[in-house]
Amino acid sequence: MNLTLKVWRQKDGKAKGELVTYQIKDVSPDSSFLEMLDMLNENLVNEGKDPAAFDHDCREGICGMCSLYINGEAHGPGRLITTCQLHMRSFKDGETIYIEPFRAAAFPVIKDLVVDRSAFDRIQQAGGYVSVNTSGNTQDANSLPIPKDDADKAFDAATCIGCGACVATCKNSSAMLFVAAKVSQFALLPQGKVEAKRRVLNMVKQMDEEGFGNCTNTGACEVECPKGISLENIARMNREYFSAAITSEE
Amino acid sequence: MALSGFFLLFFLLQHLTINFISVISVDGFNATSHFMGTNPIVQIALQPVLAFGVIFHLMMGMRLELQNRASRPIKYAMNKPAENSSWMSRNMIITGIMIFLFLGMHFYDFWIPELNVKYLQGDMSGLIDPMNPDSGMRYWEELHHKFHDPIRTGLYVLSFVFLGLHLMHGFQSAFQSVGFNHRKYTPTIKKLSNIYAIVVPLGFILVAVYHFMTQS
């Protein structure tokens, strides 16, 4: 395959970026999108140019590091996949492909296609955990009976890899789906109920402070999420939030 | 947004019901309008609540839009939002502004003249000629006369189309915002949302077109 790439290049967070056009030849349809970018960078290095920076790590859809907005969609065309799981057979020979970083005020560009998603880390630190005493006499988790449906829903929410596709694809750059998944994975389980009120209040507060937009229920996040996190989680978080806001003493 | 939205959804049903009476019965419409226009509970207690609901919904909508625009200062060079969301859900601010502009026209047509007659001229009789008790009630005549103009009727019809587009997302979205998303009931709510968004604006359109078509 021969392709025209329009890649966002930006020297650093302060520099003004632009789309730069590159031609790339003999790309295998069986190669992954990131392997195609590796080819591009190899060409750039051979030409003595600066390679395009992009995030990646596991390259098997688990780590949530890859974060590209490809041809107008987070993680490119296709559903329930991350950028690293996208293959070149999804494109046509001769096609022009736009490659941009995830855009959000809360995700500032560091360089080229790499954005700073530490806002998600700070939201997690605000309450996305369960305080467990690990002194050596930890209770066996199976001693707490949990309905299968609740366990499944909690697990589904916990599959969120925090890639930020929900923010990137939302017209408001809202992080509600991410925060809702992190709230839900605990809210559904008895272990998470102890800190439930404080968790949802603090995580939502941190989300607002980071500058993410508001959810207007377009549902785009659910469609583009590589893990299929459901909007049910946002409704659950809204219930948790209203309940905590009314009854919490903080 | 959702709570004021629910309130306005209820209000629209009440408004449509009264409008429909104008098609069924002249006397019934006159009696209902006179009651609504002169009853102290409606005028002093409910009307300010309605005004607050409308203004609150508008102000919150504008606030959300401004915050949301600021959350993405650099736009995508290539974006395909139609791949993952409906036009109605993405353009609530546009349909909302069109409804707001319609409200300006609607108030100019009905509310301001009503305030003038009742509170500036002090005529609470509801009669066409306050000096003549046999002149008949004015409400139906005024409503009917407003729709003699095809441009005004067309603007009303167009506004109700925007209302329908706004409701198509707004109805179901309000449930999600208050935390109601249930695997068993949400599909029904979405169907109800579409039915409400078609039936209610269509009802308003039919009333406007009825009065336009029956001009003598």
Coordinates of C-alpha atoms in Angstrom, one line a residue:
Chain A
M1 CA 0.0 0.0 0.0
N2 CA 1.1 3.5 -0.8
L3 CA -0.3 6.2 1.5
T4 CA -0.3 9.9 2.2
L5 CA 0.0 10.7 5.8
K6 CA -0.9 14.1 7.4
V7 CA 0.8 14.0 10.7
W8 CA 0.6 16.6 13.5
R9 CA 4.1 17.8 14.3
Q10 CA 4.8 20.0 17.3
K11 CA 8.2 20.6 18.7
D12 CA 7.0 20.9 22.3
G13 CA 4.1 22.0 24.4
K14 CA 4.7 25.7 23.7
A15 CA 5.5 25.5 20.0
K16 CA 2.8 26.0 17.4
G17 CA 2.1 22.7 15.7
E18 CA 1.0 21.9 12.1
L19 CA 0.0 19.0 9.9
V20 CA 3.0 17.8 7.9
T21 CA 2.4 15.7 4.8
Y22 CA 4.5 12.5 4.3
Q23 CA 4.4 9.9 1.6
I24 CA 4.9 6.3 2.6
K25 CA 5.3 3.3 0.2
D26 CA 5.1 -0.5 0.4
V27 CA 3.1 -0.7 3.6
S28 CA 1.9 -4.2 4.2
P29 CA -1.9 -4.4 4.8
D30 CA -1.1 -6.9 7.5
S31 CA 1.0 -4.5 9.5
S32 CA -0.4 -2.7 12.5
F33 CA -0.9 1.1 12.4
L34 CA 1.9 1.6 14.9
E35 CA 4.2 -0.6 12.7
M36 CA 3.4 1.7 9.8
L37 CA 4.4 4.7 12.0
D38 CA 7.6 2.8 12.9
M39 CA 8.3 2.6 9.1
L40 CA 7.6 6.3 8.7
N41 CA 10.0 7.1 11.6
E42 CA 12.7 4.8 10.1
N43 CA 12.4 6.7 6.8
L44 CA 12.6 10.0 8.7
V45 CA 15.7 8.9 10.6
N46 CA 17.3 7.7 7.4
E47 CA 16.7 11.1 5.9
G48 CA 18.2 12.8 9.0
K49 CA 14.9 14.2 10.2
D50 CA 13.3 14.2 13.6
P51 CA 11.0 11.1 14.0
A52 CA 7.4 11.7 14.9
A53 CA 6.8 11.1 18.7
F54 CA 3.9 8.9 19.6
D55 CA 2.8 7.0 22.7
H56 CA 2.8 3.2 22.8
D57 CA 3.8 0.4 25.1
C58 CA 2.2 -3.1 25.2
R59 CA 0.9 -3.0 21.6
E60 CA -1.8 -5.5 22.5
G61 CA -4.6 -3.3 23.6
I62 CA -4.1 -3.5 27.3
C63 CA -1.9 -0.7 28.6
G64 CA -3.9 2.3 27.2
M65 CA -0.8 4.2 26.1
C66 CA -1.5 4.6 22.4
S67 CA -3.7 7.6 21.8
L68 CA -4.1 8.7 18.2
Y69 CA -7.0 10.4 16.5
I70 CA -6.9 8.8 13.1
N71 CA -9.0 10.0 10.2
G72 CA -11.4 11.8 12.6
E73 CA -11.9 9.1 15.2
A74 CA -10.2 8.1 18.4
H75 CA -8.1 5.0 17.7
G76 CA -9.2 5.2 14.1
P77 CA -11.9 3.4 12.2
G78 CA -13.2 0.2 13.8
R79 CA -14.8 -0.5 17.1
L80 CA -13.5 -2.0 20.4
I81 CA -9.9 -1.6 19.4
T82 CA -7.0 0.6 20.4
T83 CA -4.6 2.2 17.9
C84 CA -2.1 -0.7 18.3
Q85 CA -4.9 -3.2 17.4
L86 CA -5.7 -1.2 14.2
H87 CA -4.4 -2.8 11.0
M88 CA -3.5 -1.2 7.7
R89 CA -6.1 -3.4 5.9
S90 CA -8.7 -1.0 7.4
F91 CA -7.4 1.6 4.9
K92 CA -7.3 1.7 1.1
D93 CA -4.3 1.9 -1.1
G94 CA -3.6 5.6 -2.0
E95 CA -5.7 6.9 0.9
T96 CA -4.8 10.0 2.8
I97 CA -4.7 9.4 6.6
Y98 CA -4.9 12.3 9.1
I99 CA -3.1 11.5 12.4
E100 CA -3.6 13.9 15.2
P101 CA -3.1 13.8 19.0
F102 CA -6.0 13.5 21.4
R103 CA -7.3 17.1 21.7
A104 CA -8.4 18.5 25.1
A105 CA -7.4 21.4 27.3
A106 CA -6.8 18.8 30.0
F107 CA -4.5 16.7 27.7
P108 CA -1.9 19.2 26.6
V109 CA 0.5 18.2 23.8
I110 CA 4.0 17.3 25.0
K111 CA 5.5 16.6 21.6
D112 CA 4.0 15.7 18.2
L113 CA 1.3 13.1 18.9
V114 CA 2.1 12.6 22.6
V115 CA -0.2 14.2 25.1
D116 CA 0.0 14.5 28.8
R117 CA -2.8 12.4 30.4
S118 CA -1.6 12.8 34.0
A119 CA -5.0 14.5 34.7
F120 CA -6.4 10.9 34.8
D121 CA -3.7 9.9 37.3
R122 CA -4.7 12.8 39.6
I123 CA -8.4 11.9 39.3
Q124 CA -7.5 8.3 40.3
Q125 CA -5.4 9.6 43.2
A126 CA -8.4 11.6 44.4
G127 CA -10.3 8.5 45.2
G128 CA -10.0 5.7 42.6
Y129 CA -8.8 3.1 45.1
V130 CA -9.9 0.9 48.0
S131 CA -8.0 1.2 51.3
V132 CA -7.2 -2.4 52.2
N133 CA -5.1 -3.5 55.2
T134 CA -2.4 -5.8 53.8
S135 CA -0.9 -6.7 57.2
G136 CA -0.8 -10.4 56.4
N137 CA -4.2 -11.4 57.7
T138 CA -6.2 -10.1 54.7
Q139 CA -9.7 -11.6 54.5
D140 CA -10.3 -14.0 51.7
A141 CA -12.2 -12.1 49.0
N142 CA -14.4 -15.1 48.4
S143 CA -15.8 -14.9 51.9
L144 CA -17.9 -12.0 50.8
P145 CA -20.8 -13.2 48.6
I146 CA -21.3 -10.9 45.6
P147 CA -24.1 -11.3 43.1
K148 CA -22.8 -12.5 39.7
D149 CA -24.4 -9.6 37.9
D150 CA -22.7 -7.1 40.1
A151 CA -19.4 -8.8 39.8
D152 CA -19.7 -8.8 36.0
K153 CA -20.7 -5.2 35.9
A154 CA -17.8 -4.2 38.2
F155 CA -15.4 -6.2 36.0
D156 CA -16.8 -4.6 32.9
A157 CA -16.2 -1.2 34.4
A158 CA -12.7 -2.2 35.5
T159 CA -11.7 -3.1 32.0
C160 CA -11.3 0.7 31.3
I161 CA -7.6 1.1 30.4
G162 CA -7.7 4.9 30.9
C163 CA -6.5 5.6 27.3
G164 CA -8.6 8.8 27.1
A165 CA -10.5 8.0 23.9
C166 CA -13.7 9.0 25.6
V167 CA -12.2 12.5 26.2
A168 CA -10.8 12.7 22.7
T169 CA -14.0 11.8 21.0
C170 CA -16.4 13.7 23.2
K171 CA -17.3 17.0 21.6
N172 CA -17.1 18.5 25.1
S173 CA -13.8 16.8 26.1
S174 CA -15.7 15.3 29.0
A175 CA -14.0 12.6 31.1
M176 CA -17.3 11.3 32.6
L177 CA -17.0 7.8 31.1
F178 CA -13.5 7.3 32.5
V179 CA -14.4 8.6 36.0
A180 CA -17.7 6.7 35.9
A181 CA -15.9 3.5 35.1
K182 CA -13.5 4.0 38.0
V183 CA -16.3 4.9 40.4
S184 CA -18.5 2.0 39.2
Q185 CA -15.9 -0.7 39.6
F186 CA -15.9 -0.1 43.3
A187 CA -19.4 1.1 43.9
L188 CA -20.8 -2.2 42.8
L189 CA -18.7 -4.2 45.2
P190 CA -19.0 -4.4 49.0
Q191 CA -15.2 -3.6 49.4
G192 CA -15.8 -0.3 47.6
K193 CA -18.9 0.9 49.6
V194 CA -16.9 2.0 52.6
E195 CA -15.3 4.9 50.9
A196 CA -18.0 5.3 48.2
K197 CA -19.3 8.8 49.2
R198 CA -15.8 10.4 49.6
R199 CA -14.6 8.7 46.4
V200 CA -17.3 10.0 44.0
L201 CA -17.2 13.5 45.5
N202 CA -13.4 13.8 45.3
M203 CA -13.0 12.2 41.9
V204 CA -15.7 14.4 40.3
K205 CA -14.2 17.5 42.0
Q206 CA -10.8 16.6 40.6
M207 CA -12.3 16.0 37.2
D208 CA -13.8 19.5 37.2
E209 CA -10.6 21.1 38.4
E210 CA -8.6 19.4 35.5
G211 CA -10.7 21.4 33.0
F212 CA -12.6 18.6 31.3
G213 CA -15.9 19.6 29.8
N214 CA -19.4 18.5 30.8
C215 CA -21.3 15.4 29.7
T216 CA -24.2 16.2 27.4
N217 CA -25.0 12.5 26.8
T218 CA -24.1 12.3 23.1
G219 CA -23.0 8.7 23.7
A220 CA -19.9 9.2 21.4
C221 CA -17.6 8.0 24.2
E222 CA -19.4 4.7 24.6
V223 CA -19.1 4.1 20.8
E224 CA -15.4 4.9 20.6
C225 CA -14.3 3.3 23.8
P226 CA -11.9 0.4 23.0
K227 CA -13.3 -1.6 25.9
G228 CA -17.0 -0.9 25.4
I229 CA -17.5 0.9 28.7
S230 CA -21.3 1.5 29.0
L231 CA -23.1 4.7 29.6
E232 CA -24.8 2.9 32.4
N233 CA -21.7 3.7 34.4
I234 CA -22.2 7.4 34.0
A235 CA -25.8 7.1 35.2
R236 CA -24.6 5.0 38.1
M237 CA -22.0 7.7 39.0
N238 CA -24.6 10.4 38.7
R239 CA -26.7 8.4 41.2
E240 CA -23.7 7.9 43.5
Y241 CA -22.9 11.6 43.3
F242 CA -26.4 12.9 44.1
S243 CA -26.7 10.5 47.0
A244 CA -23.3 11.4 48.3
A245 CA -23.7 15.2 47.8
I246 CA -27.0 15.1 49.8
T247 CA -26.0 12.7 52.6
S248 CA -22.2 13.3 53.0
E249 CA -21.1 15.3 56.0
E250 CA -18.1 16.7 54.2
Chain B
M1 CA -30.5 21.0 33.0
A2 CA -32.3 17.7 33.5
L3 CA -34.6 18.8 36.3
S4 CA -35.6 22.0 34.5
G5 CA -35.9 19.9 31.3
F6 CA -38.4 17.5 33.0
F7 CA -40.4 20.5 34.2
L8 CA -40.5 22.0 30.7
L9 CA -41.5 18.6 29.2
F10 CA -44.5 18.6 31.5
F11 CA -45.3 22.2 30.7
L12 CA -45.2 21.5 27.0
L13 CA -47.9 18.8 27.4
Q14 CA -50.1 21.2 29.3
H15 CA -49.6 24.0 26.7
L16 CA -50.4 21.6 23.9
T17 CA -53.6 20.4 25.6
I18 CA -54.9 24.0 25.9
N19 CA -53.9 24.7 22.3
F20 CA -55.8 21.6 21.1
I21 CA -58.9 22.9 22.9
S22 CA -58.8 25.8 20.4
V23 CA -59.4 23.3 17.6
I24 CA -62.2 21.4 19.4
S25 CA -64.2 24.2 21.1
V26 CA -64.1 28.0 20.8
D27 CA -65.9 28.4 24.1
G28 CA -63.8 25.8 25.8
F29 CA -60.6 27.6 24.7
N30 CA -61.9 31.0 25.8
A31 CA -62.9 29.6 29.2
T32 CA -59.5 27.9 29.7
S33 CA -57.5 30.9 28.5
H34 CA -59.5 33.2 30.8
F35 CA -59.0 30.9 33.7
M36 CA -55.2 30.6 33.1
G37 CA -54.9 34.4 32.5
T38 CA -56.7 35.5 35.5
N39 CA -56.4 32.8 38.2
P40 CA -54.1 34.2 40.9
I41 CA -52.4 30.8 41.6
V42 CA -51.5 30.5 37.9
Q43 CA -50.5 34.1 37.5
I44 CA -48.7 34.8 40.8
A45 CA -47.4 31.3 41.8
L46 CA -47.0 29.2 38.7
Q47 CA -46.1 31.7 36.0
P48 CA -42.9 32.9 37.9
V49 CA -41.9 29.2 38.4
L50 CA -42.3 28.7 34.6
A51 CA -40.3 31.8 33.8
F52 CA -37.6 30.7 36.2
G53 CA -37.6 27.2 34.7
V54 CA -37.1 28.6 31.2
I55 CA -34.5 31.1 32.2
F56 CA -32.6 28.6 34.3
H57 CA -32.6 26.0 31.5
L58 CA -31.3 28.7 29.0
M59 CA -28.6 30.0 31.3
M60 CA -27.4 26.6 32.3
G61 CA -27.3 25.6 28.6
M62 CA -25.3 28.6 27.7
R63 CA -22.9 28.0 30.7
L64 CA -22.4 24.4 29.7
E65 CA -21.7 25.4 26.1
L66 CA -19.1 28.0 27.1
Q67 CA -17.4 25.6 29.4
N68 CA -17.4 22.8 26.8
R69 CA -16.0 25.1 24.1
A70 CA -13.1 26.1 26.4
S71 CA -12.3 22.4 27.1
R72 CA -11.0 21.9 23.6
P73 CA -9.1 25.1 22.4
I74 CA -7.6 23.4 19.4
K75 CA -10.0 21.6 17.1
Y76 CA -9.3 18.5 15.1
A77 CA -8.3 19.1 11.4
M78 CA -10.3 15.9 10.6
N79 CA -13.3 14.9 12.7
K80 CA -16.1 12.5 12.0
P81 CA -18.6 13.0 14.9
A82 CA -21.5 11.5 12.8
E83 CA -19.7 8.2 13.2
N84 CA -20.5 8.0 16.9
S85 CA -23.3 10.4 17.8
S86 CA -26.6 11.9 16.5
W87 CA -26.9 15.4 15.0
M88 CA -29.5 16.2 17.6
S89 CA -27.3 15.3 20.5
R90 CA -24.4 17.4 19.2
N91 CA -26.4 20.5 18.4
M92 CA -28.6 21.1 21.4
I93 CA -27.3 24.6 21.6
I94 CA -28.3 25.4 18.1
T95 CA -31.8 24.0 18.4
G96 CA -32.0 25.6 21.9
I97 CA -31.1 29.0 20.5
M98 CA -33.7 28.6 17.7
I99 CA -36.3 27.8 20.4
F100 CA -35.2 30.8 22.4
L101 CA -35.6 33.0 19.3
F102 CA -39.0 31.5 18.8
L103 CA -40.0 32.3 22.4
G104 CA -39.1 36.0 21.6
M105 CA -41.6 35.9 18.7
H106 CA -44.1 34.0 20.7
F107 CA -44.0 36.5 23.6
Y108 CA -44.2 39.4 21.2
D109 CA -47.3 37.8 19.7
F110 CA -49.2 36.7 22.8
W111 CA -47.6 37.3 26.1
I112 CA -46.7 41.0 25.8
P113 CA -50.2 42.0 24.3
E114 CA -51.7 40.0 27.2
L115 CA -49.7 41.9 29.8
N116 CA -50.7 45.1 28.1
V117 CA -54.4 44.4 28.2
K118 CA -54.6 43.0 31.7
Y119 CA -52.0 44.9 33.6
L120 CA -51.5 48.2 31.8
Q121 CA -55.0 48.8 30.5
G122 CA -56.4 47.0 33.6
D123 CA -58.9 45.0 31.6
M124 CA -59.3 41.6 33.3
S125 CA -62.7 41.0 31.7
G126 CA -61.5 38.8 28.8
L127 CA -64.1 40.4 26.5
I128 CA -63.5 41.7 23.0
D129 CA -65.1 45.0 24.1
P130 CA -64.9 45.4 27.8
M131 CA -67.7 47.9 27.7
N132 CA -70.0 45.5 26.0
P133 CA -70.7 42.2 27.9
D134 CA -72.3 40.7 24.7
S135 CA -69.1 41.2 22.6
G136 CA -67.9 37.7 23.4
M137 CA -64.5 36.5 24.7
R138 CA -61.4 37.7 22.9
Y139 CA -58.9 34.8 23.4
W140 CA -59.9 32.5 20.5
E141 CA -60.4 35.4 18.1
E142 CA -56.9 36.8 18.9
L143 CA -55.3 33.4 18.5
H144 CA -57.1 32.7 15.3
H145 CA -56.2 36.1 13.8
K146 CA -52.5 35.7 14.6
F147 CA -52.3 32.8 12.1
H148 CA -53.7 34.7 9.1
D149 CA -50.1 35.5 8.1
P150 CA -48.4 32.6 6.2
I151 CA -44.9 33.9 7.2
R152 CA -45.8 33.8 10.9
T153 CA -47.4 30.4 10.5
G154 CA -44.3 29.1 8.6
L155 CA -42.0 30.5 11.3
Y156 CA -44.1 28.7 14.0
V157 CA -44.0 25.5 12.1
L158 CA -40.2 25.7 11.6
S159 CA -39.7 26.5 15.3
F160 CA -41.7 23.4 16.2
V161 CA -39.4 21.3 14.0
F162 CA -36.4 22.7 16.0
L163 CA -38.3 21.9 19.2
G164 CA -38.8 18.3 18.0
L165 CA -35.1 18.0 17.3
H166 CA -34.3 19.4 20.7
L167 CA -36.7 17.0 22.4
M168 CA -35.5 14.0 20.6
H169 CA -32.2 14.1 22.5
G170 CA -33.4 16.1 25.5
F171 CA -36.1 13.8 26.7
Q172 CA -33.9 10.7 27.0
S173 CA -30.8 12.7 28.0
A174 CA -32.7 14.0 31.1
F175 CA -33.2 10.5 32.4
Q176 CA -29.6 9.6 31.9
S177 CA -28.5 12.8 33.7
V178 CA -30.5 12.1 36.8
G179 CA -29.0 8.6 36.9
F180 CA -31.8 6.6 35.4
N181 CA -30.3 4.1 33.0
H182 CA -31.7 0.6 33.2
R183 CA -31.3 -2.3 30.8
K184 CA -35.0 -3.1 31.0
Y185 CA -36.5 0.4 30.9
T186 CA -34.0 2.6 29.0
P187 CA -35.0 1.1 25.5
T188 CA -38.6 2.0 26.3
I189 CA -37.6 5.5 27.5
K190 CA -35.7 6.0 24.2
K191 CA -38.8 5.0 22.2
L192 CA -41.0 7.3 24.4
S193 CA -38.5 10.1 23.8
N194 CA -38.9 9.7 20.0
I195 CA -42.7 9.5 20.3
Y196 CA -42.8 12.6 22.5
A197 CA -40.4 14.5 20.2
I198 CA -42.6 13.8 17.2
V199 CA -46.1 13.9 18.6
V200 CA -45.9 17.1 20.7
P201 CA -44.3 19.4 18.1
L202 CA -46.6 17.8 15.5
G203 CA -49.5 18.7 17.7
F204 CA -48.4 22.3 17.9
I205 CA -47.9 22.4 14.1
L206 CA -51.4 21.0 13.5
V207 CA -52.9 23.7 15.7
A208 CA -51.1 26.5 13.9
V209 CA -51.9 25.0 10.5
Y210 CA -55.5 24.5 11.5
H211 CA -55.9 28.2 12.3
F212 CA -54.1 29.2 9.2
M213 CA -56.2 27.0 7.0
T214 CA -59.6 28.0 8.5
Q215 CA -59.1 31.8 8.1
S216 CA -62.3 33.3 6.7

